[in-house]
Amino acid sequence: MPARPEPTRRLFFALRPDETVRQSLETVAAKRLRKAKRVPADKLHITLAFPGSVTQAVQQCLEAGAGRIVAPPFDLLVDHAGYWPRPRIVWIGPTRIPEGLWALVTALRQVLEECGLVPESRPYQPHITLARKVNPGSVAGEFEPVPWSIRNFSLVESVTDPAGAKYLPLRFWELEG
Ligand code: 2AM
């Protein structure tokens, strides 16, 4: 009998806003995207690294690696909006990528590699997806920049059910230094 494939979980490392920042991001999204179906407020985040579907052993490796990261807290300013035509995504993000964010993303990419995952070849573009499958016409206007103090990072599981993907935060690690 063929061996059953090992169960996997779809994981990503992310920055998750606290309630105050979440409300500010949601206000921006509501103003910019009056008509489009928006990403729900509790799903707003910045992906740091994307392991994708992994086995339990790889997950353990990723968690151990994340726990060894030594990186300082940092601040960022979400002050820029963009549109990617191919996935038809509207997003917002920081114009300036702080040193601390580079350090964290570089460290996480290294952890993924150490755990045997294919290295990410695309340059890192921090973004908060506000809506998918929308037309460029729905992007309009300036917005009040949102300051965000990053004090920790999370491991999140994306679970797909008939109602769409749910994001379940599994663990978080404090930034210190
Ligand atoms: P998105 O915000 O641009 O959609 C869960 O799916 C999270 O992982 C989402 O934030 C999504 O980014 C990101 N993600 C999905 N597929 C990805 C991939 N192949 N590479 C990097 N990030 C990905």
PDB file of C-alpha atoms and ligand atoms in Angstrom:
ATOM      1  CA  MET A   1       0.000   0.000   0.000  1.00  0.00           C
ATOM      2  CA  PRO A   2       1.403   3.457  -0.830  1.00  0.00           C
ATOM      3  CA  ALA A   3       2.404   5.520   2.210  1.00  0.00           C
ATOM      4  CA  ARG A   4      -0.028   8.265   3.139  1.00  0.00           C
ATOM      5  CA  PRO A   5       1.327  11.743   2.477  1.00  0.00           C
ATOM      6  CA  GLU A   6       2.376  13.461   5.677  1.00  0.00           C
ATOM      7  CA  PRO A   7      -0.097  16.092   6.873  1.00  0.00           C
ATOM      8  CA  THR A   8       1.018  19.659   6.315  1.00  0.00           C
ATOM      9  CA  ARG A   9       0.041  23.119   7.507  1.00  0.00           C
ATOM     10  CA  ARG A  10       0.222  26.291   5.470  1.00  0.00           C
ATOM     11  CA  LEU A  11       2.269  28.758   7.495  1.00  0.00           C
ATOM     12  CA  PHE A  12       3.567  32.288   7.240  1.00  0.00           C
ATOM     13  CA  PHE A  13       5.491  34.667   9.508  1.00  0.00           C
ATOM     14  CA  ALA A  14       3.784  38.018   9.891  1.00  0.00           C
ATOM     15  CA  LEU A  15       3.542  41.333  11.662  1.00  0.00           C
ATOM     16  CA  ARG A  16       0.084  41.584  13.210  1.00  0.00           C
ATOM     17  CA  PRO A  17      -1.244  44.998  14.241  1.00  0.00           C
ATOM     18  CA  ASP A  18      -2.550  45.692  17.722  1.00  0.00           C
ATOM     19  CA  GLU A  19      -6.105  46.965  18.059  1.00  0.00           C
ATOM     20  CA  THR A  20      -5.224  50.665  17.655  1.00  0.00           C
ATOM     21  CA  VAL A  21      -3.147  50.157  14.521  1.00  0.00           C
ATOM     22  CA  ARG A  22      -5.717  47.724  13.139  1.00  0.00           C
ATOM     23  CA  GLN A  23      -8.436  50.346  13.480  1.00  0.00           C
ATOM     24  CA  SER A  24      -6.293  52.964  11.738  1.00  0.00           C
ATOM     25  CA  LEU A  25      -5.520  50.576   8.868  1.00  0.00           C
ATOM     26  CA  GLU A  26      -9.183  49.683   8.618  1.00  0.00           C
ATOM     27  CA  THR A  27     -10.097  53.383   8.430  1.00  0.00           C
ATOM     28  CA  VAL A  28      -7.660  53.818   5.521  1.00  0.00           C
ATOM     29  CA  ALA A  29      -9.081  50.738   3.792  1.00  0.00           C
ATOM     30  CA  ALA A  30     -12.677  51.908   4.264  1.00  0.00           C
ATOM     31  CA  LYS A  31     -11.907  55.342   2.782  1.00  0.00           C
ATOM     32  CA  ARG A  32      -9.921  54.051  -0.187  1.00  0.00           C
ATOM     33  CA  LEU A  33     -12.081  51.109  -1.075  1.00  0.00           C
ATOM     34  CA  ARG A  34     -15.652  52.131  -0.619  1.00  0.00           C
ATOM     35  CA  LYS A  35     -17.084  49.646  -3.092  1.00  0.00           C
ATOM     36  CA  ALA A  36     -14.593  46.772  -3.192  1.00  0.00           C
ATOM     37  CA  LYS A  37     -14.841  43.707  -0.973  1.00  0.00           C
ATOM     38  CA  ARG A  38     -12.087  44.317   1.552  1.00  0.00           C
ATOM     39  CA  VAL A  39      -9.841  41.958   3.484  1.00  0.00           C
ATOM     40  CA  PRO A  40     -11.529  41.723   6.928  1.00  0.00           C
ATOM     41  CA  ALA A  41      -9.876  43.869   9.604  1.00  0.00           C
ATOM     42  CA  ASP A  42      -8.766  40.875  11.694  1.00  0.00           C
ATOM     43  CA  LYS A  43      -6.780  39.534   8.727  1.00  0.00           C
ATOM     44  CA  LEU A  44      -4.756  42.686   8.045  1.00  0.00           C
ATOM     45  CA  HIS A  45      -1.026  41.943   8.382  1.00  0.00           C
ATOM     46  CA  ILE A  46       2.396  42.245   6.767  1.00  0.00           C
ATOM     47  CA  THR A  47       3.886  38.933   5.659  1.00  0.00           C
ATOM     48  CA  LEU A  48       7.576  38.636   6.628  1.00  0.00           C
ATOM     49  CA  ALA A  49       8.333  35.215   5.146  1.00  0.00           C
ATOM     50  CA  PHE A  50       6.221  32.505   3.599  1.00  0.00           C
ATOM     51  CA  PRO A  51       7.163  28.865   4.291  1.00  0.00           C
ATOM     52  CA  GLY A  52       3.883  27.667   2.722  1.00  0.00           C
ATOM     53  CA  SER A  53       2.717  24.091   3.348  1.00  0.00           C
ATOM     54  CA  VAL A  54       5.108  22.291   5.696  1.00  0.00           C
ATOM     55  CA  THR A  55       5.247  19.088   7.759  1.00  0.00           C
ATOM     56  CA  GLN A  56       5.296  19.062  11.538  1.00  0.00           C
ATOM     57  CA  ALA A  57       9.070  18.460  11.564  1.00  0.00           C
ATOM     58  CA  VAL A  58       9.652  21.526   9.379  1.00  0.00           C
ATOM     59  CA  GLN A  59       7.283  23.561  11.527  1.00  0.00           C
ATOM     60  CA  GLN A  60       9.302  22.600  14.612  1.00  0.00           C
ATOM     61  CA  CYS A  61      12.498  23.603  12.833  1.00  0.00           C
ATOM     62  CA  LEU A  62      10.955  26.970  11.856  1.00  0.00           C
ATOM     63  CA  GLU A  63       9.740  27.645  15.389  1.00  0.00           C
ATOM     64  CA  ALA A  64      13.122  26.765  16.887  1.00  0.00           C
ATOM     65  CA  GLY A  65      14.847  29.034  14.349  1.00  0.00           C
ATOM     66  CA  ALA A  66      12.422  31.902  14.971  1.00  0.00           C
ATOM     67  CA  GLY A  67      13.055  31.556  18.707  1.00  0.00           C
ATOM     68  CA  ARG A  68      16.796  32.042  18.161  1.00  0.00           C
ATOM     69  CA  ILE A  69      16.410  35.313  16.270  1.00  0.00           C
ATOM     70  CA  VAL A  70      17.821  38.291  18.104  1.00  0.00           C
ATOM     71  CA  ALA A  71      16.475  41.492  16.569  1.00  0.00           C
ATOM     72  CA  PRO A  72      15.507  44.864  18.020  1.00  0.00           C
ATOM     73  CA  PRO A  73      12.015  46.397  17.980  1.00  0.00           C
ATOM     74  CA  PHE A  74      11.455  49.064  15.300  1.00  0.00           C
ATOM     75  CA  ASP A  75       8.891  51.567  14.062  1.00  0.00           C
ATOM     76  CA  LEU A  76       7.430  51.879  10.622  1.00  0.00           C
ATOM     77  CA  LEU A  77       5.149  54.333   8.890  1.00  0.00           C
ATOM     78  CA  VAL A  78       2.472  52.984   6.570  1.00  0.00           C
ATOM     79  CA  ASP A  79       2.306  55.897   4.157  1.00  0.00           C
ATOM     80  CA  HIS A  80       2.162  54.486   0.652  1.00  0.00           C
ATOM     81  CA  ALA A  81      -0.502  52.795  -1.469  1.00  0.00           C
ATOM     82  CA  GLY A  82       0.069  50.502  -4.409  1.00  0.00           C
ATOM     83  CA  TYR A  83      -1.713  48.347  -6.936  1.00  0.00           C
ATOM     84  CA  TRP A  84      -0.430  45.107  -8.461  1.00  0.00           C
ATOM     85  CA  PRO A  85      -2.258  44.542 -11.729  1.00  0.00           C
ATOM     86  CA  ARG A  86      -1.681  40.813 -12.132  1.00  0.00           C
ATOM     87  CA  PRO A  87      -3.238  39.603  -8.866  1.00  0.00           C
ATOM     88  CA  ARG A  88      -5.309  42.867  -8.930  1.00  0.00           C
ATOM     89  CA  ILE A  89      -4.338  43.625  -5.348  1.00  0.00           C
ATOM     90  CA  VAL A  90      -4.636  46.969  -3.612  1.00  0.00           C
ATOM     91  CA  TRP A  91      -2.123  47.340  -0.813  1.00  0.00           C
ATOM     92  CA  ILE A  92      -0.584  49.852   1.551  1.00  0.00           C
ATOM     93  CA  GLY A  93       2.876  49.777   3.073  1.00  0.00           C
ATOM     94  CA  PRO A  94       5.876  51.786   4.247  1.00  0.00           C
ATOM     95  CA  THR A  95       7.835  53.853   1.701  1.00  0.00           C
ATOM     96  CA  ARG A  96      10.921  53.534   3.870  1.00  0.00           C
ATOM     97  CA  ILE A  97      11.813  50.056   5.027  1.00  0.00           C
ATOM     98  CA  PRO A  98      13.420  50.402   8.465  1.00  0.00           C
ATOM     99  CA  GLU A  99      16.715  48.678   9.191  1.00  0.00           C
ATOM    100  CA  GLY A 100      14.989  46.495  11.805  1.00  0.00           C
ATOM    101  CA  LEU A 101      12.526  45.135   9.247  1.00  0.00           C
ATOM    102  CA  TRP A 102      15.340  44.192   6.862  1.00  0.00           C
ATOM    103  CA  ALA A 103      17.157  42.469   9.723  1.00  0.00           C
ATOM    104  CA  LEU A 104      14.080  40.473  10.729  1.00  0.00           C
ATOM    105  CA  VAL A 105      13.183  39.432   7.183  1.00  0.00           C
ATOM    106  CA  THR A 106      16.780  38.450   6.416  1.00  0.00           C
ATOM    107  CA  ALA A 107      16.962  36.359   9.593  1.00  0.00           C
ATOM    108  CA  LEU A 108      13.649  34.624   8.826  1.00  0.00           C
ATOM    109  CA  ARG A 109      14.670  33.900   5.230  1.00  0.00           C
ATOM    110  CA  GLN A 110      17.785  32.266   6.627  1.00  0.00           C
ATOM    111  CA  VAL A 111      15.703  30.171   9.034  1.00  0.00           C
ATOM    112  CA  LEU A 112      13.537  28.963   6.118  1.00  0.00           C
ATOM    113  CA  GLU A 113      16.655  27.955   4.215  1.00  0.00           C
ATOM    114  CA  GLU A 114      18.124  26.176   7.236  1.00  0.00           C
ATOM    115  CA  CYS A 115      14.875  24.206   7.484  1.00  0.00           C
ATOM    116  CA  GLY A 116      15.308  23.006   3.904  1.00  0.00           C
ATOM    117  CA  LEU A 117      12.855  25.333   2.156  1.00  0.00           C
ATOM    118  CA  VAL A 118      13.544  26.889  -1.221  1.00  0.00           C
ATOM    119  CA  PRO A 119      15.011  30.376  -0.754  1.00  0.00           C
ATOM    120  CA  GLU A 120      12.763  33.275  -1.760  1.00  0.00           C
ATOM    121  CA  SER A 121      14.133  34.879  -4.907  1.00  0.00           C
ATOM    122  CA  ARG A 122      11.775  37.838  -5.083  1.00  0.00           C
ATOM    123  CA  PRO A 123      12.835  41.105  -3.478  1.00  0.00           C
ATOM    124  CA  TYR A 124      10.971  41.857  -0.271  1.00  0.00           C
ATOM    125  CA  GLN A 125       8.117  44.342  -0.573  1.00  0.00           C
ATOM    126  CA  PRO A 126       6.350  44.826   2.755  1.00  0.00           C
ATOM    127  CA  HIS A 127       2.646  45.286   2.157  1.00  0.00           C
ATOM    128  CA  ILE A 128      -0.758  45.002   3.738  1.00  0.00           C
ATOM    129  CA  THR A 129      -3.236  43.614   1.247  1.00  0.00           C
ATOM    130  CA  LEU A 130      -6.477  45.605   1.531  1.00  0.00           C
ATOM    131  CA  ALA A 131      -8.445  43.960  -1.286  1.00  0.00           C
ATOM    132  CA  ARG A 132      -7.965  41.362  -3.985  1.00  0.00           C
ATOM    133  CA  LYS A 133      -9.403  41.091  -7.470  1.00  0.00           C
ATOM    134  CA  VAL A 134     -10.204  44.765  -7.700  1.00  0.00           C
ATOM    135  CA  ASN A 135      -9.827  47.197 -10.579  1.00  0.00           C
ATOM    136  CA  PRO A 136      -7.338  50.051 -10.483  1.00  0.00           C
ATOM    137  CA  GLY A 137     -10.261  52.477 -10.498  1.00  0.00           C
ATOM    138  CA  SER A 138     -10.943  51.595  -6.892  1.00  0.00           C
ATOM    139  CA  VAL A 139      -7.622  53.057  -5.774  1.00  0.00           C
ATOM    140  CA  ALA A 140      -7.896  56.747  -5.043  1.00  0.00           C
ATOM    141  CA  GLY A 141      -6.622  59.567  -2.883  1.00  0.00           C
ATOM    142  CA  GLU A 142      -4.019  60.234  -0.274  1.00  0.00           C
ATOM    143  CA  PHE A 143      -4.310  58.906   3.216  1.00  0.00           C
ATOM    144  CA  GLU A 144      -3.264  59.778   6.726  1.00  0.00           C
ATOM    145  CA  PRO A 145      -0.028  57.774   7.360  1.00  0.00           C
ATOM    146  CA  VAL A 146      -0.333  55.115  10.057  1.00  0.00           C
ATOM    147  CA  PRO A 147       2.573  54.825  12.537  1.00  0.00           C
ATOM    148  CA  TRP A 148       3.150  51.278  13.743  1.00  0.00           C
ATOM    149  CA  SER A 149       5.560  50.212  16.512  1.00  0.00           C
ATOM    150  CA  ILE A 150       6.699  46.655  15.914  1.00  0.00           C
ATOM    151  CA  ARG A 151       7.476  44.819  19.143  1.00  0.00           C
ATOM    152  CA  ASN A 152       6.941  41.187  18.101  1.00  0.00           C
ATOM    153  CA  PHE A 153       6.360  38.891  15.145  1.00  0.00           C
ATOM    154  CA  SER A 154       4.009  35.930  14.719  1.00  0.00           C
ATOM    155  CA  LEU A 155       3.710  32.544  13.114  1.00  0.00           C
ATOM    156  CA  VAL A 156       0.280  32.240  11.508  1.00  0.00           C
ATOM    157  CA  GLU A 157      -1.538  29.301   9.966  1.00  0.00           C
ATOM    158  CA  SER A 158      -3.753  29.805   6.952  1.00  0.00           C
ATOM    159  CA  VAL A 159      -6.641  27.361   7.108  1.00  0.00           C
ATOM    160  CA  THR A 160      -8.865  27.061   4.100  1.00  0.00           C
ATOM    161  CA  ASP A 161     -12.503  26.269   4.675  1.00  0.00           C
ATOM    162  CA  PRO A 162     -15.519  26.705   2.402  1.00  0.00           C
ATOM    163  CA  ALA A 163     -15.976  30.280   3.618  1.00  0.00           C
ATOM    164  CA  GLY A 164     -12.405  31.199   2.561  1.00  0.00           C
ATOM    165  CA  ALA A 165      -9.033  31.281   4.320  1.00  0.00           C
ATOM    166  CA  LYS A 166      -8.855  31.827   8.067  1.00  0.00           C
ATOM    167  CA  TYR A 167      -5.645  33.083   9.653  1.00  0.00           C
ATOM    168  CA  LEU A 168      -4.902  31.449  13.005  1.00  0.00           C
ATOM    169  CA  PRO A 169      -2.037  32.980  14.987  1.00  0.00           C
ATOM    170  CA  LEU A 170      -0.028  30.078  16.455  1.00  0.00           C
ATOM    171  CA  ARG A 171       2.854  31.728  18.297  1.00  0.00           C
ATOM    172  CA  PHE A 172       4.627  35.021  18.642  1.00  0.00           C
ATOM    173  CA  TRP A 173       8.124  36.106  19.619  1.00  0.00           C
ATOM    174  CA  GLU A 174       9.123  39.394  21.232  1.00  0.00           C
ATOM    175  CA  LEU A 175      11.767  41.546  19.569  1.00  0.00           C
ATOM    176  CA  GLU A 176      14.472  42.542  21.996  1.00  0.00           C
ATOM    177  CA  GLY A 177      17.778  44.286  21.885  1.00  0.00           C
TER     178      GLY A 177
HETATM  179  P1  2AM B   1      -0.605  38.662   0.244  1.00  0.00           P
HETATM  180  O1  2AM B   1      -0.908  39.525   1.396  1.00  0.00           O
HETATM  181  O2  2AM B   1       0.170  39.364  -0.804  1.00  0.00           O
HETATM  182  O3  2AM B   1      -1.817  37.947  -0.303  1.00  0.00           O
HETATM  183  C1  2AM B   1      -1.229  34.051   3.601  1.00  0.00           C
HETATM  184  O4  2AM B   1      -1.596  33.538   2.373  1.00  0.00           O
HETATM  185  C2  2AM B   1      -0.241  35.192   3.455  1.00  0.00           C
HETATM  186  O5  2AM B   1       0.923  34.730   2.784  1.00  0.00           O
HETATM  187  C3  2AM B   1      -0.738  36.386   2.680  1.00  0.00           C
HETATM  188  O6  2AM B   1      -0.276  37.537   3.332  1.00  0.00           O
HETATM  189  C4  2AM B   1      -0.070  36.292   1.334  1.00  0.00           C
HETATM  190  O7  2AM B   1       0.348  37.512   0.799  1.00  0.00           O
HETATM  191  C5  2AM B   1       1.182  35.526   1.643  1.00  0.00           C
HETATM  192  N1  2AM B   1       1.556  34.674   0.531  1.00  0.00           N
HETATM  193  C6  2AM B   1       0.768  33.794  -0.113  1.00  0.00           C
HETATM  194  N2  2AM B   1       1.465  33.151  -1.083  1.00  0.00           N
HETATM  195  C7  2AM B   1       2.718  33.651  -1.027  1.00  0.00           C
HETATM  196  C8  2AM B   1       3.923  33.395  -1.743  1.00  0.00           C
HETATM  197  N3  2AM B   1       3.982  32.483  -2.717  1.00  0.00           N
HETATM  198  N4  2AM B   1       5.012  34.115  -1.415  1.00  0.00           N
HETATM  199  C9  2AM B   1       4.986  35.025  -0.437  1.00  0.00           C
HETATM  200  N5  2AM B   1       3.894  35.310   0.282  1.00  0.00           N
HETATM  201  C10 2AM B   1       2.769  34.635  -0.007  1.00  0.00           C
END
